[in-house]
Structure formats: C-alpha cells, structure tokens
Coordinates of C-alpha atoms in Angstrom, one line a residue:
X1 CA -71.6 81.0 0.3
X2 CA -71.6 81.7 4.1
X3 CA -73.9 79.5 5.6
X4 CA -76.6 81.6 7.3
X5 CA -78.9 80.6 10.5
X6 CA -82.0 82.1 9.9
X7 CA -85.0 82.2 12.4
X8 CA -87.6 80.0 11.4
X9 CA -90.5 82.9 12.1
X10 CA -88.7 85.2 10.2
X11 CA -88.0 82.9 7.2
X12 CA -91.8 82.2 7.3
X13 CA -92.8 86.1 7.3
X14 CA -90.6 86.4 4.5
X15 CA -92.1 83.7 2.6
X16 CA -95.7 84.9 3.2
X17 CA -94.2 88.4 2.1
X18 CA -93.1 87.1 -1.0
X19 CA -96.2 85.6 -1.9
X20 CA -98.3 89.1 -1.5
X21 CA -99.2 91.6 -3.8
X22 CA -100.2 90.0 -7.3
X23 CA -96.9 90.3 -9.2
X24 CA -95.2 92.9 -6.7
X25 CA -91.4 93.1 -6.2
X26 CA -90.2 92.1 -2.8
X27 CA -86.8 91.8 -2.0
X28 CA -85.3 90.4 1.0
X29 CA -82.2 92.0 2.8
X30 CA -80.4 89.9 5.2
X31 CA -79.2 92.0 8.3
X32 CA -76.1 89.9 9.6
X33 CA -75.1 90.7 13.5
X34 CA -71.7 89.7 14.0
X35 CA -71.7 89.2 17.8
X36 CA -73.5 86.8 19.9
X37 CA -76.8 85.4 18.7
X38 CA -78.1 86.0 22.4
X39 CA -76.9 89.5 22.6
X40 CA -78.5 92.9 22.8
X41 CA -77.8 93.6 19.2
X42 CA -79.0 90.1 17.8
X43 CA -82.4 91.0 20.1
X44 CA -82.7 94.1 18.7
X45 CA -82.0 92.8 15.0
X46 CA -84.8 90.5 15.4
X47 CA -87.1 93.0 16.4
X48 CA -86.6 95.3 14.0
X49 CA -86.5 93.0 11.2
X50 CA -90.2 91.5 12.1
X51 CA -91.6 94.8 12.0
X52 CA -90.3 95.5 8.5
X53 CA -93.5 94.2 6.7
X54 CA -95.4 96.7 8.3
X55 CA -93.9 99.4 6.8
X56 CA -92.4 98.3 3.4
X57 CA -94.1 96.5 0.4
X58 CA -90.7 96.1 -1.2
X59 CA -88.3 95.1 1.4
X60 CA -88.2 92.5 4.2
X61 CA -85.5 92.6 6.3
X62 CA -84.3 89.2 7.7
X63 CA -82.3 89.0 10.7
X64 CA -79.0 86.8 10.9
X65 CA -76.4 86.4 13.7
X66 CA -72.7 85.1 13.1
X67 CA -70.6 85.8 16.2
X68 CA -66.9 86.8 15.0
X69 CA -66.7 90.4 15.3
X70 CA -64.1 91.7 12.6
X71 CA -63.8 88.4 11.2
X72 CA -67.5 87.8 10.3
X73 CA -67.5 91.6 8.8
X74 CA -64.2 90.5 6.9
X75 CA -66.3 87.6 5.2
X76 CA -69.1 90.1 4.9
X77 CA -67.1 92.6 2.9
X78 CA -65.3 90.0 0.9
X79 CA -68.6 88.0 -0.3
X80 CA -70.6 91.2 -0.9
X81 CA -70.9 93.6 -3.8
X82 CA -72.7 96.7 -4.3
X83 CA -76.4 96.5 -4.4
X84 CA -76.3 92.9 -3.0
X85 CA -79.4 92.6 -0.6
X86 CA -77.1 92.5 2.5
X87 CA -76.8 94.7 5.4
X88 CA -74.2 94.5 8.2
X89 CA -73.8 96.0 12.0
X90 CA -70.5 97.6 13.1
X91 CA -69.8 99.7 15.7
X92 CA -67.2 102.2 17.6
X93 CA -65.5 98.8 18.4
X94 CA -64.5 97.9 14.7
X95 CA -64.1 101.4 13.7
X96 CA -62.4 103.2 16.7
X97 CA -60.8 100.6 18.6
X98 CA -59.5 97.7 16.5
X99 CA -58.0 99.7 13.9
X100 CA -55.6 101.2 16.7
X101 CA -55.2 98.2 18.8
X102 CA -55.0 95.3 16.2
X103 CA -55.2 96.7 12.6
X104 CA -54.2 93.2 11.3
X105 CA -57.4 91.9 12.1
X106 CA -59.3 94.3 9.8
X107 CA -59.4 93.8 6.0
X108 CA -61.9 96.5 5.4
X109 CA -62.0 100.1 6.2
X110 CA -65.2 102.7 6.7
X111 CA -65.0 103.3 3.0
X112 CA -66.2 99.8 2.2
X113 CA -69.5 100.6 3.7
X114 CA -72.5 103.2 3.1
X115 CA -74.4 104.2 6.5
X116 CA -78.0 103.5 6.6
X117 CA -79.1 104.1 10.3
X118 CA -77.9 103.9 13.7
X119 CA -80.3 100.9 15.1
X120 CA -79.5 102.0 18.8
X121 CA -77.3 103.5 21.2
X122 CA -76.7 102.2 24.7
X123 CA -75.7 104.3 27.7
X124 CA -73.5 102.1 29.7
X125 CA -73.5 101.8 33.6
X126 CA -70.9 101.4 36.2
X127 CA -72.3 98.9 38.9
X128 CA -70.2 97.9 42.3
X129 CA -70.4 95.4 44.7
X130 CA -73.2 96.2 47.0
X131 CA -71.1 96.0 50.0
X132 CA -69.0 98.8 49.0
X133 CA -72.2 101.0 49.2
X134 CA -70.9 103.1 46.1
X135 CA -74.1 105.0 44.9
X136 CA -72.6 108.1 42.9
X137 CA -69.5 109.7 41.5
X138 CA -68.5 111.2 44.8
X139 CA -68.4 107.9 46.4
X140 CA -66.5 106.7 43.6
X141 CA -63.7 109.4 43.5
X142 CA -63.4 108.6 47.2
X143 CA -62.9 104.9 46.8
X144 CA -60.5 105.3 44.2
X145 CA -58.3 107.4 46.3
X146 CA -57.7 105.1 48.8
X147 CA -58.0 102.0 47.0
X148 CA -54.6 99.9 46.3
X149 CA -56.4 98.3 43.4
X150 CA -59.4 98.9 41.5
X151 CA -61.1 96.0 39.5
X152 CA -63.5 96.0 37.0
X153 CA -65.2 93.3 35.0
X154 CA -65.5 94.2 31.3
X155 CA -66.7 92.2 28.0
X156 CA -63.5 91.6 26.7
X157 CA -60.0 93.1 27.3
X158 CA -60.2 95.7 24.4
X159 CA -63.9 96.6 24.3
X160 CA -66.0 99.5 24.6
X161 CA -66.4 98.9 28.1
X162 CA -62.7 98.3 28.9
X163 CA -61.7 101.6 27.3
X164 CA -64.8 103.5 29.5
X165 CA -63.4 102.2 32.5
X166 CA -59.8 103.2 31.5
X167 CA -60.9 106.6 30.7
X168 CA -62.8 107.2 33.9
X169 CA -60.3 106.3 36.2
X170 CA -57.6 107.6 34.2
X171 CA -59.2 111.0 33.8
X172 CA -59.5 110.9 37.7
X173 CA -55.5 110.3 37.8
X174 CA -55.7 106.6 39.2
X175 CA -55.1 104.8 35.9
X176 CA -52.3 102.8 37.4
X177 CA -54.5 100.9 40.0
X178 CA -57.0 100.0 37.4
X179 CA -57.3 96.0 36.8
X180 CA -59.4 95.0 33.9
X181 CA -60.7 91.6 34.1
X182 CA -62.3 90.5 30.8
X183 CA -65.2 87.9 30.4
X184 CA -66.5 86.3 27.4
X185 CA -69.6 88.0 27.6
X186 CA -71.5 91.4 28.3
X187 CA -73.7 89.4 30.4
X188 CA -71.1 87.3 32.1
X189 CA -69.0 90.6 32.9
X190 CA -72.3 92.0 34.4
X191 CA -72.7 89.5 36.8
X192 CA -69.0 89.0 38.0
X193 CA -69.4 92.0 40.4
X194 CA -72.4 90.4 42.1
X195 CA -70.3 87.1 42.8
X196 CA -67.4 89.6 44.4
X197 CA -65.2 88.3 41.4
X198 CA -64.6 92.0 40.9
X199 CA -65.4 95.5 42.9
X200 CA -67.1 97.0 39.7
X201 CA -68.4 96.0 36.2
X202 CA -69.4 98.1 33.1
X203 CA -72.1 96.9 31.3
X204 CA -75.5 97.6 29.7
X205 CA -78.1 98.6 32.0
X206 CA -80.5 95.2 30.7
X207 CA -77.7 93.1 31.8
X208 CA -77.4 94.3 35.5
X209 CA -80.9 95.2 36.0
X210 CA -82.1 92.1 37.9
X211 CA -79.0 91.8 39.9
X212 CA -79.5 95.5 41.1
X213 CA -83.2 94.8 42.0
X214 CA -82.1 91.8 44.1
X215 CA -79.9 94.1 45.9
X216 CA -76.5 92.4 44.6
X217 CA -75.1 95.7 43.1
X218 CA -75.5 99.5 43.2
X219 CA -75.3 101.6 40.2
X220 CA -72.5 104.3 40.4
X221 CA -72.6 106.0 37.0
X222 CA -73.8 106.2 33.5
X223 CA -71.3 107.0 30.9
X224 CA -73.2 110.0 29.2
X225 CA -73.4 113.7 29.3
X226 CA -76.3 113.5 31.8
X227 CA -77.8 111.8 34.2
X228 CA -80.4 108.9 33.3
X229 CA -83.6 110.6 33.1
X230 CA -86.2 107.3 33.1
X231 CA -86.6 103.9 34.0
X232 CA -85.0 102.0 37.0
X233 CA -81.8 103.8 36.8
X234 CA -83.6 107.1 36.8
X235 CA -80.9 109.8 38.5
X236 CA -77.8 107.8 38.1
X237 CA -75.2 110.2 37.1
X238 CA -73.8 111.0 34.0
X239 CA -69.7 111.1 34.0
X240 CA -69.8 113.9 31.7
X241 CA -71.2 116.3 34.1
X242 CA -67.9 116.0 35.9
X243 CA -66.1 116.3 32.6
X244 CA -65.0 113.1 32.5
X245 CA -65.0 111.3 29.0
X246 CA -67.5 109.2 27.8
X247 CA -69.3 107.4 24.6
X248 CA -72.2 105.7 23.9
X249 CA -72.1 102.1 22.5
X250 CA -73.7 102.5 18.9
X251 CA -74.9 99.8 16.4
X252 CA -74.5 101.1 12.6
X253 CA -76.5 99.6 10.1
X254 CA -74.3 99.6 6.9
X255 CA -74.5 98.6 3.2
X256 CA -71.8 97.7 0.9
X257 CA -70.3 100.6 -0.8
X258 CA -71.3 101.4 -4.1
X259 CA -75.0 100.6 -3.6
X260 CA -77.6 102.9 -5.2
X261 CA -78.2 105.9 -3.1
X262 CA -82.2 105.5 -3.8
X263 CA -82.4 101.9 -2.3
X264 CA -80.0 103.0 0.6
X265 CA -82.4 106.2 1.1
X266 CA -85.5 103.8 1.1
X267 CA -83.5 101.5 3.8
X268 CA -83.0 104.4 5.7
X269 CA -86.7 105.6 5.6
X270 CA -87.4 102.1 6.5
X271 CA -85.2 102.0 9.8
X272 CA -86.4 105.4 10.7
X273 CA -90.5 104.1 10.1
X274 CA -89.5 101.1 12.5
X275 CA -87.6 103.2 15.2
X276 CA -90.6 105.3 15.4
X277 CA -93.1 102.7 16.1
X278 CA -94.7 103.1 19.7
X279 CA -94.4 99.4 20.0
X280 CA -90.5 99.2 19.3
X281 CA -89.7 102.2 21.2
X282 CA -91.5 101.0 24.4
X283 CA -89.7 97.8 23.8
X284 CA -86.3 99.7 23.3
X285 CA -86.6 102.1 26.3
X286 CA -88.3 99.9 28.8
X287 CA -87.2 96.0 28.1
X288 CA -83.8 96.9 26.6
X289 CA -83.1 100.1 28.2
X290 CA -81.5 101.2 25.2
X291 CA -82.0 104.8 23.3
X292 CA -83.7 105.2 19.8
X293 CA -80.8 107.7 18.5
X294 CA -80.9 108.0 14.7
X295 CA -77.9 109.5 13.1
X296 CA -76.7 111.3 10.0
X297 CA -73.4 110.5 8.7
X298 CA -72.0 113.6 10.2
X299 CA -73.1 112.1 13.6
X300 CA -71.3 108.8 13.0
X301 CA -68.0 110.3 11.9
X302 CA -68.3 112.8 15.1
X303 CA -68.7 109.3 17.2
X304 CA -66.0 107.5 15.6
X305 CA -63.7 110.5 16.3
X306 CA -64.7 111.0 20.0
X307 CA -63.8 107.2 20.6
X308 CA -60.6 107.4 18.6
X309 CA -59.3 110.2 20.8
X310 CA -60.7 108.3 24.1
X311 CA -58.5 105.1 22.7
X312 CA -55.4 107.2 22.1
X313 CA -55.4 108.9 25.2
X314 CA -56.0 105.9 27.3
X315 CA -54.4 103.3 25.3
X316 CA -51.5 102.5 27.9
X317 CA -54.1 101.9 30.5
X318 CA -56.0 99.2 28.5
X319 CA -52.9 97.5 26.8
X320 CA -50.3 96.9 29.5

C-alpha cells in the first residue's frame, strides 16, 4: 500500500464527516495529484476537496499529492481496482505527449480510467524579458524574423509548455531558431526570463503575475483562441486569432475503469457543484487565474486529439 501524504486539516475534516449523521454511510475518496505538492493542480485539489462536505452527505474528497507524473499514475493503476474510492489526475501530457515521445514510461492507457470531470483549464501565456519591449504577436513576429536564436524557458524538455512554444514558432516558420531551456518546475521556468536566463517563458498566468507587476517582463500572448478578457492580463492576444495552434492545459479527474456508473455520476455532480460555488469560482479566476471549464467525454477526446496532432507536427522541433 502506498504511503499517502494527507493534509492534517483535511484528515480532521474527514474524521468529523464520518462522525456526523447517525448511522449514515460516508465514503472518503482519495484524490491523487501526480505532480508537485506545491503546484497549481495540488492547490486546486486541496481547495475543492475542502469544499466537498458542503455539497455531499455521502462523499468526502481527500486531497493527496505524490509527485512522479507517469510513474505515480502507473502505481495508482496497478494498486486500484474498479469501485475503489480512489481518483487520480491526468492531462494532455500523459494522454497525448508521453505516449508519442516515451511510451515505455506508461503502463496504462486512457481505457484504464473513467472520466469524471475537468477540474480546471489553464490558459498559458508567453512572457518576454522586459528590455525586449515585446507586447503582442506583431512584435513577436518581428523579433523572431531578425533573431538568430529564440530562447524559451519551459517546465520540462517535453512538457505542454515546450510544445506550445514549438507550435507557435514552428507555425511562424522559425522552429529552427528555437532553443527550449527546461527547468525543474513551472514556477522556476516562469522566473528564468526575469533573470535574463532566457528571452521568453511559457507559464501559468499566476506564476508570472508578480514579476509582470514588478515590471520584470511583458506578456506577449495567450495560448487560446481569443484574447484574455478578465483580470491583470485582460487584452493579451490569443494566438488562435492569428491561426497559430494552441491548446489549454487541462486537469482531468479520473476513476478506475469499471467503477459503477451511478457512483461516477455522483462524483461528477459533486465536482460540478463545487466548481459552481461562488467562492471557488472567484478563487480560481482571480487568485489562481484559471478557467472553470467543465467537460464531457467528447470534449476530452477532442482535446487529446488536438494535442496529439500538435505533438506529431512539431515533434522534430522539441526532440532535436
């Protein structure tokens, strides 16, 4: 049995929930985040799990984080059977990037899971060193045309951020100039550009906000179909307006395949209720700078296919 690192607050919440309701049946569902315990997904996991008791008398969500990406999910699949009270996160990295770049890392396929809900979507942004004075797509195109090298900080050499950068500059026709500089975390990559280690970075909005407010970077573009409409980055151009490829970073909540359909439905309704909570929505939008973006199974498949198409087309830029 894997050791689990549980928040003491959530553990107490679970215990309190189990003692309520004379003879009522309450099940705790552990929700495993396979990425950094201090990262965006883990933080959202904690927030939504803490809200579960407000919206269900029969399910308590308990947040867990076991960094390891594919290795963590491999273990989760091996240890979990249908109807076990266990959920896990995965996204386009595990279903669209790793299977193409390094399939040996994966001991599972999408068929090992049942989709519950999309926890959030993140619209990544590209930031630029302030001294370059690049503030929009037109500026970026002009810079890329005359540059001998385009250096971009990303979270991992073959991450979602890496492929977004490769797709953008590749579609511009400058993929041969691109130098991806991988860092150990998304936050570290976001700060590299402010330290002039690279000219650009691709990151979550929240991870570059403070540096932007301090004047250390400009925000060049957003990896979405339209401009950002709200918050600090309102007006930042979406690359899709210029027919450049993009995808959002999604966080799928998944149960083990074979889990009872009614239970999956109950879990989805719980997540949908939490993601409609005003406090949660405000926190996601204004603090975490994420999108509430609930999905259907068809939406998930379309997202995975889009990312696979981008990975296949720009593979040679990332994997040099």
